[in-house]
Short mmCIF file of C-alpha atoms in Angstrom, two decimals:
data_model
loop_
_atom_site.label_atom_id
_atom_site.label_comp_id
_atom_site.label_asym_id
_atom_site.label_seq_id
_atom_site.Cartn_x
_atom_site.Cartn_y
_atom_site.Cartn_z
CA MET A 1 0.00 0.00 0.00
CA ARG A 2 1.23 3.49 -0.89
CA ILE A 3 0.22 6.58 1.08
CA LEU A 4 1.09 10.10 -0.07
CA PHE A 5 1.30 12.28 3.05
CA PHE A 6 0.85 16.08 2.87
CA GLN A 7 1.88 18.12 5.88
CA ASP A 8 -0.12 21.14 7.06
CA GLU A 9 3.13 23.10 7.41
CA ASN A 10 3.44 23.49 3.61
CA GLU A 11 1.24 26.57 3.36
CA LEU A 12 1.79 27.17 -0.36
CA LEU A 13 0.84 23.62 -1.28
CA LYS A 14 -2.17 23.72 1.00
CA ARG A 15 -3.51 26.95 -0.50
CA LEU A 16 -3.09 25.73 -4.07
CA CYS A 17 -4.83 22.44 -3.32
CA LEU A 18 -7.76 24.36 -1.83
CA SER A 19 -8.09 26.47 -4.98
CA ARG A 20 -10.99 25.35 -7.17
CA PRO A 21 -11.47 23.64 -9.54
CA PHE A 22 -7.86 22.56 -10.13
CA GLY A 23 -6.80 21.83 -6.55
CA SER A 24 -8.27 18.35 -6.66
CA ASP A 25 -6.77 17.79 -10.13
CA PHE A 26 -3.34 18.70 -8.80
CA LEU A 27 -3.58 16.29 -5.87
CA SER A 28 -4.87 13.57 -8.17
CA ALA A 29 -1.92 14.12 -10.51
CA LEU A 30 0.50 13.84 -7.59
CA ALA A 31 -1.12 10.58 -6.51
CA GLN A 32 -0.88 9.21 -10.05
CA LYS A 33 2.80 10.15 -10.27
CA ALA A 34 3.39 8.29 -7.01
CA SER A 35 1.73 5.12 -8.31
CA LEU A 36 3.68 1.88 -8.61
CA GLU A 37 2.71 -0.26 -11.60
CA SER A 38 -1.07 -0.68 -11.14
CA GLU A 39 -1.09 0.42 -7.49
CA SER A 40 -2.18 4.04 -6.98
CA ALA A 41 -1.23 6.07 -3.95
CA ASN A 42 -3.85 7.06 -1.41
CA LEU A 43 -3.75 10.67 -0.22
CA LEU A 44 -3.33 11.58 3.43
CA ILE A 45 -4.29 15.22 4.02
CA GLY A 46 -5.48 17.38 6.89
CA LYS A 47 -9.16 17.15 7.77
CA GLN A 48 -9.45 20.92 7.39
CA TRP A 49 -8.41 20.64 3.72
CA VAL A 50 -11.51 18.61 2.89
CA GLU A 51 -13.77 20.91 4.89
CA ASP A 52 -12.44 23.93 2.97
CA ASN A 53 -12.59 22.23 -0.45
CA PRO A 54 -15.30 19.51 -0.65
CA GLN A 55 -14.04 18.54 -4.14
CA LEU A 56 -11.19 16.69 -2.41
CA ASN A 57 -13.75 14.18 -1.13
CA GLY A 58 -13.89 12.66 -4.60
CA LEU A 59 -10.31 11.37 -4.33
CA ASP A 60 -8.94 8.29 -2.55
CA THR A 61 -8.33 10.40 0.52
CA PHE A 62 -7.54 9.72 4.17
CA THR A 63 -7.65 12.60 6.64
CA TYR A 64 -5.80 13.32 9.85
CA GLU A 65 -6.06 15.80 12.70
CA LYS A 66 -3.08 17.50 14.31
CA ALA A 67 -0.03 15.21 14.61
CA SER A 68 -1.55 11.74 14.40
CA TRP A 69 -3.62 9.68 12.01
CA THR A 70 -6.35 7.38 13.22
CA LEU A 71 -6.14 4.40 10.87
CA PRO A 72 -9.32 3.63 8.91
CA ASP A 73 -10.55 0.06 8.56
CA SER A 74 -9.34 -0.14 4.95
CA VAL A 75 -5.72 0.33 6.11
CA ILE A 76 -6.03 -1.91 9.16
CA ARG A 77 -7.49 -4.73 7.06
CA SER A 78 -5.14 -4.24 4.13
CA LYS A 79 -3.21 -7.38 3.20
CA SER A 80 -0.22 -5.47 1.81
CA ASP A 81 3.16 -6.92 2.78
CA GLU A 82 4.64 -3.44 2.95
CA ILE A 83 3.37 0.05 3.75
CA CYS A 84 5.10 2.83 1.84
CA LEU A 85 4.71 6.38 3.15
CA LEU A 86 5.64 9.08 0.62
CA ASN A 87 6.39 12.68 1.60
CA GLY A 88 4.14 15.03 -0.38
CA SER A 89 6.35 18.05 0.28
CA ALA A 90 8.35 17.28 -2.87
CA VAL A 91 7.85 15.80 -6.32
CA PHE A 92 10.42 13.09 -6.91
CA SER A 93 11.07 10.07 -9.08
CA VAL A 94 13.42 7.12 -8.58
CA ASP A 95 14.20 3.94 -10.48
CA GLU A 96 11.57 1.66 -8.94
CA GLN A 97 13.06 -1.57 -10.28
CA GLN A 98 16.54 -0.71 -9.04
CA LEU A 99 15.12 0.17 -5.62
CA LYS A 100 13.23 -3.14 -5.43
CA HIS A 101 16.36 -5.04 -6.39
CA THR A 102 18.42 -3.24 -3.73
CA LEU A 103 15.86 -3.80 -0.97
CA GLY A 104 15.71 -7.48 -1.89
CA SER A 105 19.45 -7.90 -1.36
CA PHE A 106 19.47 -7.46 2.44
CA SER A 107 17.29 -7.89 5.51
CA TRP A 108 15.36 -4.87 6.88
CA ASP A 109 12.28 -3.89 8.88
CA VAL A 110 12.10 -0.16 8.14
CA VAL A 111 13.83 1.76 5.34
CA THR A 112 14.07 5.53 4.98
CA ILE A 113 15.05 6.96 1.59
CA ARG A 114 16.12 10.44 0.62
CA VAL A 115 16.03 11.14 -3.13
CA SER A 116 19.30 12.81 -4.18
CA PRO A 117 19.67 14.40 -7.64
CA ASP A 118 23.47 14.20 -7.34
CA LEU A 119 23.24 10.39 -7.51
CA GLN A 120 21.06 10.17 -10.61
CA ALA A 121 22.25 9.06 -14.03
CA SER A 122 24.32 11.35 -16.26
CA LYS A 123 25.87 13.18 -13.31
CA GLU A 124 29.55 13.84 -12.77
CA ILE A 125 31.10 13.86 -9.28
CA LEU A 126 34.46 15.53 -8.62
CA LYS A 127 36.71 13.09 -6.75
CA LEU A 128 39.17 14.62 -4.28
CA THR A 129 41.93 13.33 -2.06
CA SER A 130 41.95 14.02 1.70
CA ASP A 131 44.09 17.13 1.06
CA ALA A 132 41.65 18.45 -1.60
CA ASN A 133 43.67 17.51 -4.68
CA VAL A 134 41.62 16.58 -7.73
CA VAL A 135 41.89 12.91 -8.66
CA GLY A 136 39.34 12.94 -11.47
CA PHE A 137 35.65 12.71 -12.21
CA ARG A 138 33.21 9.91 -11.59
CA ARG A 139 30.31 9.74 -14.05
CA PHE A 140 27.08 7.88 -13.31
CA TYR A 141 25.36 6.18 -16.25
CA ALA A 142 22.66 4.73 -13.99
CA PRO A 143 21.19 6.09 -10.75
CA SER A 144 23.05 5.04 -7.60
CA ILE A 145 21.83 3.98 -4.16
CA GLU A 146 24.10 4.31 -1.14
CA PRO A 147 23.87 4.26 2.70
CA ALA A 148 22.96 7.51 4.44
CA HIS A 149 22.82 9.05 7.89
CA ALA A 150 19.60 8.84 9.88
CA PRO A 151 17.30 11.72 8.84
CA SER A 152 16.32 14.42 11.33
CA GLN A 153 12.99 15.12 9.59
CA TRP A 154 10.59 13.33 7.28
CA PRO A 155 12.53 11.69 4.43
CA ASP A 156 11.03 11.33 0.96
CA ILE A 157 10.09 7.66 1.45
CA VAL A 158 9.58 5.46 4.50
CA ILE A 159 8.82 1.77 3.93
CA PHE A 160 7.58 -0.52 6.71
CA LYS A 161 7.36 -4.28 6.66
CA ARG A 162 3.77 -5.04 7.58
CA PRO A 163 4.48 -6.66 11.01
CA ILE A 164 6.52 -3.61 12.03
CA TRP A 165 3.81 -1.22 10.81
CA ASP A 166 1.24 -3.05 12.94
CA LYS A 167 3.49 -2.72 16.01
CA VAL A 168 4.10 0.98 15.39
CA CYS A 169 0.34 1.48 15.06
CA GLU A 170 -0.66 -0.89 17.86
CA ASP A 171 -2.94 1.77 19.39
CA GLY A 172 -4.66 2.27 16.02
CA ARG A 173 -2.88 5.56 15.39
CA PHE A 174 0.15 6.46 13.30
CA PRO A 175 2.34 9.35 14.54
CA LEU A 176 2.78 12.06 11.91
CA ASP A 177 5.39 13.89 13.95
CA PHE A 178 8.74 12.44 12.86
CA ASP A 179 10.30 12.71 16.33
CA GLN A 180 7.41 10.68 17.77
CA LEU A 181 7.85 8.06 15.05
CA ARG A 182 11.59 7.76 15.81
CA ASN A 183 10.78 7.35 19.49
CA ARG A 184 8.47 4.44 18.71
CA ILE A 185 11.00 2.72 16.46
CA GLY A 186 14.28 3.59 18.18
CA PRO A 187 14.11 1.67 21.49
CA ARG A 188 13.06 -1.56 19.78
CA SER A 189 15.34 -4.03 18.04
CA TYR A 190 14.11 -3.22 14.53
CA GLN A 191 16.43 -3.37 11.54
CA VAL A 192 16.26 0.26 10.36
CA THR A 193 18.20 1.17 7.20
CA HIS A 194 18.77 4.66 5.82
CA LEU A 195 19.51 5.18 2.10
CA ARG A 196 20.09 7.88 -0.50
CA ALA A 197 18.76 7.08 -3.98
CA GLY A 198 19.53 8.87 -7.22
CA GLY A 199 16.57 10.56 -8.86
CA GLN A 200 14.85 13.81 -9.66
CA ARG A 201 13.51 15.91 -6.79
CA ARG A 202 11.64 19.22 -6.71
CA PRO A 203 10.51 20.60 -3.33
CA LEU A 204 6.96 21.94 -3.37
CA ASP A 205 7.61 24.83 -1.01
CA LYS A 206 8.61 27.23 -3.80
CA GLU A 207 6.70 28.82 -6.68
CA SER A 208 9.24 27.65 -9.25
CA ALA A 209 8.64 23.95 -8.46
CA PHE A 210 4.88 24.22 -9.04
CA LEU A 211 5.40 26.13 -12.25
CA ASP A 212 7.89 23.54 -13.49
CA CYS A 213 5.28 20.84 -12.88
CA LEU A 214 2.40 22.44 -14.78
CA GLN A 215 2.86 20.90 -18.21
CA GLU A 216 3.94 17.57 -16.77
CA TYR A 217 0.77 17.19 -14.73
CA TRP A 218 -1.74 18.27 -17.36
CA PRO A 219 -0.25 17.07 -20.68
CA GLU A 220 -3.67 16.55 -22.28
CA ALA A 221 -4.98 20.02 -21.46
CA PRO A 222 -6.57 22.14 -24.19
CA GLU A 223 -4.36 24.69 -25.87
CA SER A 224 -6.67 27.58 -25.00
CA GLY A 225 -10.16 28.34 -23.79
CA ASP A 226 -13.08 30.67 -24.44
CA GLY A 227 -12.31 34.35 -24.05
CA VAL A 228 -8.60 34.05 -24.83
CA ASN A 229 -7.75 36.73 -27.38
CA GLN A 230 -4.09 35.91 -27.84
CA GLY A 231 -2.74 32.74 -26.27
CA THR A 232 -0.21 30.03 -26.80
CA GLY A 233 0.72 26.91 -24.87
CA MET A 234 -1.28 25.07 -22.23
CA ILE A 235 -3.98 27.27 -20.66
CA LEU A 236 -6.39 25.79 -18.09
CA ILE A 237 -9.50 27.84 -17.38
CA GLY A 238 -11.89 27.36 -14.45
CA ASP A 239 -15.46 28.54 -13.86
CA ASN A 240 -16.54 32.17 -14.25
CA VAL A 241 -13.20 33.34 -15.62
CA THR A 242 -13.18 36.72 -17.37
CA VAL A 243 -10.45 37.56 -19.90
CA GLU A 244 -10.86 41.00 -21.44
CA PRO A 245 -9.72 41.96 -24.98
CA ASN A 246 -6.03 42.53 -25.81
CA VAL A 247 -4.76 40.12 -23.18
CA THR A 248 -1.61 38.08 -23.88
CA LEU A 249 -1.45 34.61 -22.33
CA VAL A 250 1.64 32.41 -22.69
CA GLY A 251 1.24 28.95 -21.17
CA PRO A 252 1.50 26.96 -19.16
CA ILE A 253 -1.10 28.92 -17.20
CA VAL A 254 -3.82 28.00 -14.69
CA LEU A 255 -6.74 30.44 -14.34
CA SER A 256 -8.79 29.19 -11.41
CA SER A 257 -12.45 30.03 -10.77
CA ASN A 258 -13.56 33.68 -10.65
CA VAL A 259 -10.27 35.03 -12.03
CA HIS A 260 -10.47 38.37 -13.85
CA VAL A 261 -7.71 39.39 -16.29
CA LYS A 262 -8.17 42.96 -17.47
CA SER A 263 -7.40 44.45 -20.87
CA GLY A 264 -3.76 44.81 -21.89
CA ALA A 265 -2.42 42.43 -19.23
CA VAL A 266 0.31 39.88 -19.96
CA VAL A 267 0.29 36.55 -18.08
CA ARG A 268 3.08 34.05 -18.66
CA ARG A 269 3.82 30.71 -16.97
CA SER A 270 1.76 31.44 -13.86
CA ILE A 271 -0.97 30.08 -11.61
CA LEU A 272 -3.79 32.42 -10.64
CA ALA A 273 -5.76 31.11 -7.67
CA GLU A 274 -9.46 31.78 -7.06
CA ASN A 275 -10.74 35.35 -7.14
CA THR A 276 -7.45 36.84 -8.39
CA VAL A 277 -7.67 40.09 -10.36
CA VAL A 278 -4.91 41.13 -12.79
CA GLN A 279 -5.11 44.85 -13.50
CA SER A 280 -4.84 46.46 -16.94
CA ASP A 281 -1.33 46.56 -18.42
CA GLN A 282 0.11 44.47 -15.60
CA VAL A 283 2.71 41.79 -16.35
CA VAL A 284 2.52 38.52 -14.40
CA ASN A 285 5.58 36.43 -15.15
CA ASN A 286 6.52 33.18 -13.33
CA ARG A 287 4.22 33.83 -10.39
CA ILE A 288 1.61 32.12 -8.22
CA LEU A 289 -1.01 34.68 -7.26
CA PHE A 290 -3.70 34.66 -4.60
CA GLU A 291 -6.47 37.23 -4.43
CA GLU A 292 -4.65 39.50 -1.99
CA THR A 293 -1.30 39.29 -3.85
CA ASP A 294 0.13 42.24 -5.76
CA ALA A 295 -0.14 40.88 -9.29
CA GLY A 296 2.85 42.67 -10.72
CA GLN A 297 4.18 46.00 -11.90
CA SER A 298 2.58 48.07 -14.58
CA ASN A 299 4.64 48.16 -17.73
CA GLY A 300 3.35 51.63 -18.66
CA SER A 301 4.45 52.52 -22.16
CA VAL A 302 7.48 50.23 -22.05
CA SER A 303 6.82 46.90 -23.78
CA PHE A 304 9.40 44.79 -21.93
CA VAL A 305 7.50 41.50 -22.34
CA THR A 306 6.50 40.38 -25.84
CA MET A 307 5.21 37.15 -27.31
CA GLU A 308 8.55 36.62 -29.03
CA ASP A 309 10.41 37.13 -25.74
CA CYS A 310 8.22 34.51 -24.12
CA ARG A 311 8.66 31.99 -26.93
CA SER A 312 12.42 32.46 -27.11
CA SER A 313 12.81 31.75 -23.40
CA PHE A 314 11.68 28.17 -24.02
CA LYS A 315 14.33 27.55 -26.68
CA LYS A 316 17.48 25.57 -26.06
CA GLU A 317 20.76 27.40 -25.55
CA TYR A 318 22.05 26.70 -29.04
CA LYS A 319 24.99 28.65 -30.42
CA ASN A 320 23.99 31.06 -33.20
CA TRP A 321 25.89 32.54 -36.13
CA SER A 322 25.04 35.46 -38.43
CA MET A 323 23.12 34.74 -41.62
CA PHE A 324 26.06 35.28 -43.99
CA SER A 325 28.72 33.58 -41.87
CA TYR A 326 30.54 30.47 -43.03
CA ALA A 327 28.77 28.37 -40.35
CA ARG A 328 25.30 29.13 -41.76
CA LEU A 329 25.73 30.02 -45.45
CA GLY A 330 29.20 29.07 -46.67
CA LYS A 331 29.13 25.63 -45.07
CA ARG A 332 25.74 24.83 -46.61
CA ILE A 333 26.92 25.89 -50.08
CA PHE A 334 30.02 23.73 -49.69
CA ASP A 335 27.84 20.77 -48.58
CA LEU A 336 25.49 21.11 -51.57
CA ILE A 337 28.27 21.26 -54.16
CA ALA A 338 30.40 18.51 -52.60
CA SER A 339 27.56 16.06 -51.91
CA SER A 340 26.14 16.49 -55.42
CA LEU A 341 29.51 15.72 -57.02
CA VAL A 342 30.21 12.77 -54.73
CA LEU A 343 26.79 11.19 -55.32
CA ILE A 344 27.22 11.45 -59.10
CA LEU A 345 30.65 9.78 -58.88
CA LEU A 346 29.38 7.09 -56.51
CA ILE A 347 26.48 5.85 -58.67
CA PRO A 348 28.44 2.76 -59.90
CA ILE A 349 29.58 1.90 -56.35
CA PHE A 350 26.00 2.28 -55.05
CA ALA A 351 24.78 -0.17 -57.68
CA VAL A 352 27.41 -2.80 -56.84
CA VAL A 353 26.92 -2.50 -53.08
CA ALA A 354 23.13 -2.69 -53.46
CA ILE A 355 23.38 -6.00 -55.33
CA VAL A 356 25.89 -7.49 -52.86
CA VAL A 357 23.91 -6.45 -49.76
CA LYS A 358 20.63 -7.83 -51.11
CA LEU A 359 22.23 -11.13 -52.14
CA SER A 360 24.21 -11.65 -48.91
CA SER A 361 21.35 -11.47 -46.39
CA PRO A 362 17.61 -10.85 -46.27
CA GLY A 363 16.42 -7.37 -45.36
CA PRO A 364 16.34 -3.80 -46.69
CA LEU A 365 19.21 -2.15 -48.55
CA PHE A 366 19.49 0.81 -46.20
CA TYR A 367 19.56 0.97 -42.41
CA ARG A 368 17.70 4.04 -41.20
CA ALA A 369 19.15 5.06 -37.83
CA ARG A 370 17.04 7.61 -35.96
CA ARG A 371 19.33 10.49 -35.02
CA GLN A 372 19.07 14.08 -33.79
CA GLY A 373 20.20 16.81 -36.13
CA LEU A 374 20.33 20.60 -36.06
CA HIS A 375 18.58 21.92 -32.91
CA GLY A 376 17.57 18.40 -31.93
CA LYS A 377 15.33 17.70 -34.95
CA ASP A 378 15.04 13.95 -35.60
CA PHE A 379 15.94 12.44 -38.96
CA ASN A 380 16.78 9.06 -40.51
CA CYS A 381 20.55 8.75 -40.89
CA LEU A 382 21.13 6.45 -43.88
CA LYS A 383 23.69 3.66 -44.07
CA PHE A 384 24.09 0.56 -46.19
CA ARG A 385 22.77 -2.24 -43.97
CA SER A 386 25.72 -4.10 -42.44
CA MET A 387 23.85 -6.09 -39.77
CA MET A 388 21.18 -8.72 -39.67
CA VAL A 389 17.56 -7.64 -39.39
CA ALA A 390 16.40 -6.74 -35.80
CA ALA A 391 19.99 -6.07 -34.69
CA ASP A 392 18.83 -3.16 -32.50
CA SER A 393 16.74 -5.47 -30.31
CA MET A 394 19.88 -7.54 -29.55
CA GLN A 395 21.99 -4.58 -28.40
CA GLU A 396 20.76 -4.46 -24.80
CA ARG A 397 21.55 -8.16 -24.37
CA LEU A 398 25.11 -7.39 -25.51
CA ARG A 399 25.49 -4.27 -23.34
CA ALA A 400 27.49 -6.21 -20.74
CA VAL A 401 30.35 -6.67 -23.22
CA ASN A 402 30.34 -3.04 -24.44
CA GLN A 403 33.94 -1.99 -25.11
CA VAL A 404 33.54 1.79 -24.96
CA ASP A 405 32.57 4.04 -22.08
CA GLY A 406 29.62 6.40 -22.03
CA PRO A 407 26.24 5.78 -23.65
CA GLN A 408 27.76 4.52 -26.94
CA PHE A 409 27.97 0.85 -27.89
CA LYS A 410 30.82 -0.97 -29.67
CA MET A 411 32.33 -4.44 -29.52
CA GLU A 412 34.83 -6.47 -31.49
CA ASN A 413 33.43 -9.38 -33.54
CA ASP A 414 29.88 -8.13 -33.10
CA PRO A 415 27.73 -11.21 -33.90
CA ARG A 416 25.06 -9.03 -35.51
CA ILE A 417 27.35 -7.94 -38.38
CA THR A 418 27.12 -9.86 -41.65
CA GLY A 419 30.19 -10.96 -43.63
CA VAL A 420 29.67 -8.30 -46.28
CA GLY A 421 28.75 -5.80 -43.57
CA LYS A 422 32.15 -6.20 -41.90
CA PHE A 423 33.90 -5.22 -45.14
CA LEU A 424 31.56 -2.26 -45.62
CA ARG A 425 32.22 -1.05 -42.09
CA ASP A 426 36.00 -1.54 -42.17
CA THR A 427 36.22 0.48 -45.39
CA TYR A 428 33.53 2.99 -44.27
CA ILE A 429 31.58 2.29 -47.47
CA ASP A 430 28.47 1.71 -45.35
CA GLU A 431 28.35 5.46 -44.57
CA LEU A 432 28.31 6.66 -48.19
CA PRO A 433 24.48 7.01 -48.30
CA GLN A 434 24.81 9.79 -45.73
CA PHE A 435 25.74 12.09 -48.63
CA ILE A 436 22.00 11.90 -49.40
CA ASN A 437 21.33 13.27 -45.90
CA VAL A 438 23.83 16.05 -46.63
CA LEU A 439 22.19 16.92 -49.94
CA ILE A 440 18.74 17.35 -48.38
CA GLY A 441 20.09 19.39 -45.46
CA GLN A 442 19.85 16.93 -42.58
CA MET A 443 23.61 16.50 -42.19
CA SER A 444 26.85 18.18 -43.13
CA ILE A 445 30.01 16.63 -44.55
CA VAL A 446 31.91 17.78 -41.44
CA GLY A 447 30.34 18.05 -37.99
CA PRO A 448 29.76 16.28 -34.67
CA ARG A 449 28.99 12.56 -34.67
CA PRO A 450 25.26 11.96 -35.40
CA SER A 451 23.80 10.50 -32.20
CA PRO A 452 20.35 9.38 -31.03
CA GLU A 453 18.23 11.14 -28.45
CA ASN A 454 19.09 8.74 -25.62
CA GLU A 455 22.82 9.46 -26.00
CA ASN A 456 22.24 13.21 -26.13
CA GLU A 457 20.00 13.10 -23.07
CA SER A 458 22.82 11.32 -21.22
CA SER A 459 24.99 14.37 -21.89
CA PRO A 460 22.89 17.38 -20.84
CA ALA A 461 25.85 19.63 -20.11
CA TRP A 462 27.06 19.76 -23.72
CA ARG A 463 24.25 18.46 -25.96
CA ASP A 464 23.10 21.96 -26.98
CA ALA A 465 26.60 22.86 -28.20
CA ARG A 466 26.89 19.84 -30.50
CA LEU A 467 23.29 20.25 -31.72
CA SER A 468 24.01 23.85 -32.72
CA VAL A 469 25.33 22.54 -36.06
CA ARG A 470 24.32 19.74 -38.37
CA PRO A 471 25.95 16.38 -37.57
CA GLY A 472 28.67 15.32 -39.95
CA ILE A 473 29.72 12.27 -41.94
CA THR A 474 33.17 12.94 -40.51
CA GLY A 475 34.41 15.22 -37.77
CA LEU A 476 37.17 16.21 -35.41
CA TRP A 477 36.47 13.31 -33.03
CA GLN A 478 36.56 10.78 -35.85
CA VAL A 479 40.05 11.81 -37.01
CA LEU A 480 41.67 12.55 -33.62
CA ARG A 481 40.19 9.98 -31.23
CA THR A 482 42.77 7.70 -29.57
CA ARG A 483 40.40 4.84 -28.58
CA GLN A 484 42.10 4.66 -25.17
CA GLU A 485 40.17 2.47 -22.77
CA GLY A 486 37.82 4.50 -20.59
CA ALA A 487 38.58 7.75 -22.46
CA ASP A 488 36.47 7.52 -25.63
CA PHE A 489 33.45 9.30 -24.18
CA GLN A 490 35.57 12.11 -22.75
CA GLU A 491 37.25 12.56 -26.14
CA TRP A 492 33.86 12.62 -27.85
CA VAL A 493 32.73 15.44 -25.53
CA TYR A 494 35.99 17.35 -25.95
CA TYR A 495 36.36 17.16 -29.73
CA ASP A 496 32.70 17.83 -30.57
CA THR A 497 32.52 20.94 -28.39
CA ARG A 498 35.95 22.08 -29.60
CA TYR A 499 34.73 21.79 -33.20
CA VAL A 500 31.66 23.97 -32.52
CA ARG A 501 33.77 26.62 -30.73
CA ASN A 502 36.35 26.81 -33.54
CA LEU A 503 34.19 26.11 -36.59
CA SER A 504 35.81 27.46 -39.77
CA PHE A 505 36.33 26.62 -43.43
CA ARG A 506 40.02 25.91 -42.78
CA THR A 507 39.11 23.42 -40.01
CA ASP A 508 36.62 21.64 -42.29
CA LEU A 509 39.18 21.32 -45.10
CA TRP A 510 41.77 19.92 -42.67
CA ILE A 511 39.27 17.34 -41.33
CA CYS A 512 38.32 16.32 -44.89
CA TRP A 513 42.02 15.85 -45.76
CA LYS A 514 42.70 13.74 -42.66
CA THR A 515 39.55 11.69 -43.33
CA ALA A 516 40.62 11.02 -46.92
CA GLN A 517 44.01 9.77 -45.69
CA LYS A 518 42.30 7.51 -43.16
CA LEU A 519 39.85 6.11 -45.71
CA ILE A 520 42.56 5.30 -48.23
CA HIS A 521 44.68 3.63 -45.55
CA SER A 522 41.71 1.58 -44.28
CA PHE A 523 40.66 0.49 -47.78
CA LEU A 524 44.15 -0.58 -48.81
CA GLY A 525 44.55 -2.37 -45.48
CA GLN A 526 41.78 -4.77 -46.46
CA PHE A 527 44.00 -6.15 -49.21
CA GLY A 528 47.37 -5.97 -47.43
#
């Protein structure tokens, strides 16, 4: 059984949940996020919450008074082997399967868990000696779980084995004061374990956390509602909402019941609770407003918030170049001319390879690898097929023998590669169809390595730099990598970002020259 516990001390959360009609929707969304497989979380909220907002009665809700919870019959009679109490003061997510596996590896009666973003996947930890000298970096490719100190206040998760829960609640009441709970557990010979688990965590005691959650909690919301004169993004509108003409709304926005937005106002990424009034020409930006809150400052005659400003703030931090620079214009002209000439010259080779690939193994001629291009736009990166059909589905089973670090995958004598495919790969002939991608503008001849979304998401600190340009058939990493064990990923990061910082025509010509040397050497090596 899962119970999502909301403390009365979180005044901001309490007031938002009492706001109609979306307060109950917000609590319901939190309960759904806390669900495990098919098991939903029951809500545990103060009795006063339900009295102030009767809509909360429609949820799977338990109520408490003051610092203790009188257990209802449904909890007492529950046949759950474990009782999991979740702290509703934060929104968090952990790897449930990893946590189950860890808890199954040792004996315990009670476990407390604090979700720690610094232990989640794709994080780098600076490793120091005792005298503060830098040894190196440790990078996590999967979330970690490690022992922790005993918490002094409610952790994110507390899990009780059912017999222990029954003993803690032997008087039919569960203590909601953490000090009282520790006093009940401490003197007894229970096996209490404290852990930190890697995951995402956003405390719900700040406006920014609620605003970050808006689109995540209501993904199916309508784009706009009646009375919206100029709006974009997710806009939720309650009962008796008045939006006057010439109002600019930039979602995600929640307009609760009886909200009045007057003419000329701008509202962006905000929550307006019941009975809020936004005055004419006021700007509400990244705010949660209640009826007595000062809604913002008048912009007067100065238009410091525009629709374009609002849209641009949601864009990624890609590097930009001027329209007539080499990076935007000259490089594209070079790509068009070079790819056209190469494709004309390669027509005979394409024909021969097509016949050989089709005769050597069943399946399509081309392998279409889904990759992210300029500004993260997905495209099909073309290659001559060098593997058996359904090779992608076998990759995870081979992950244990991966011979490169980071999110990439490579292994010697890959069993998925066909006999002809090995020759095509060793001579790089399999990548020739990518000149088609270059011709139609999805790739460039020179650029960062084309990589899929899951690899880019594993590298948040530098993905926007490498996605600022089109990926290339060849690049700085491809010609300078050393293939040292444990260093390939670091070199990939270094050379791709270095290329974007120093992009020039001279650099591209040098990379093309080095690539040509490498290709000739590799091709001749097949016959040496």
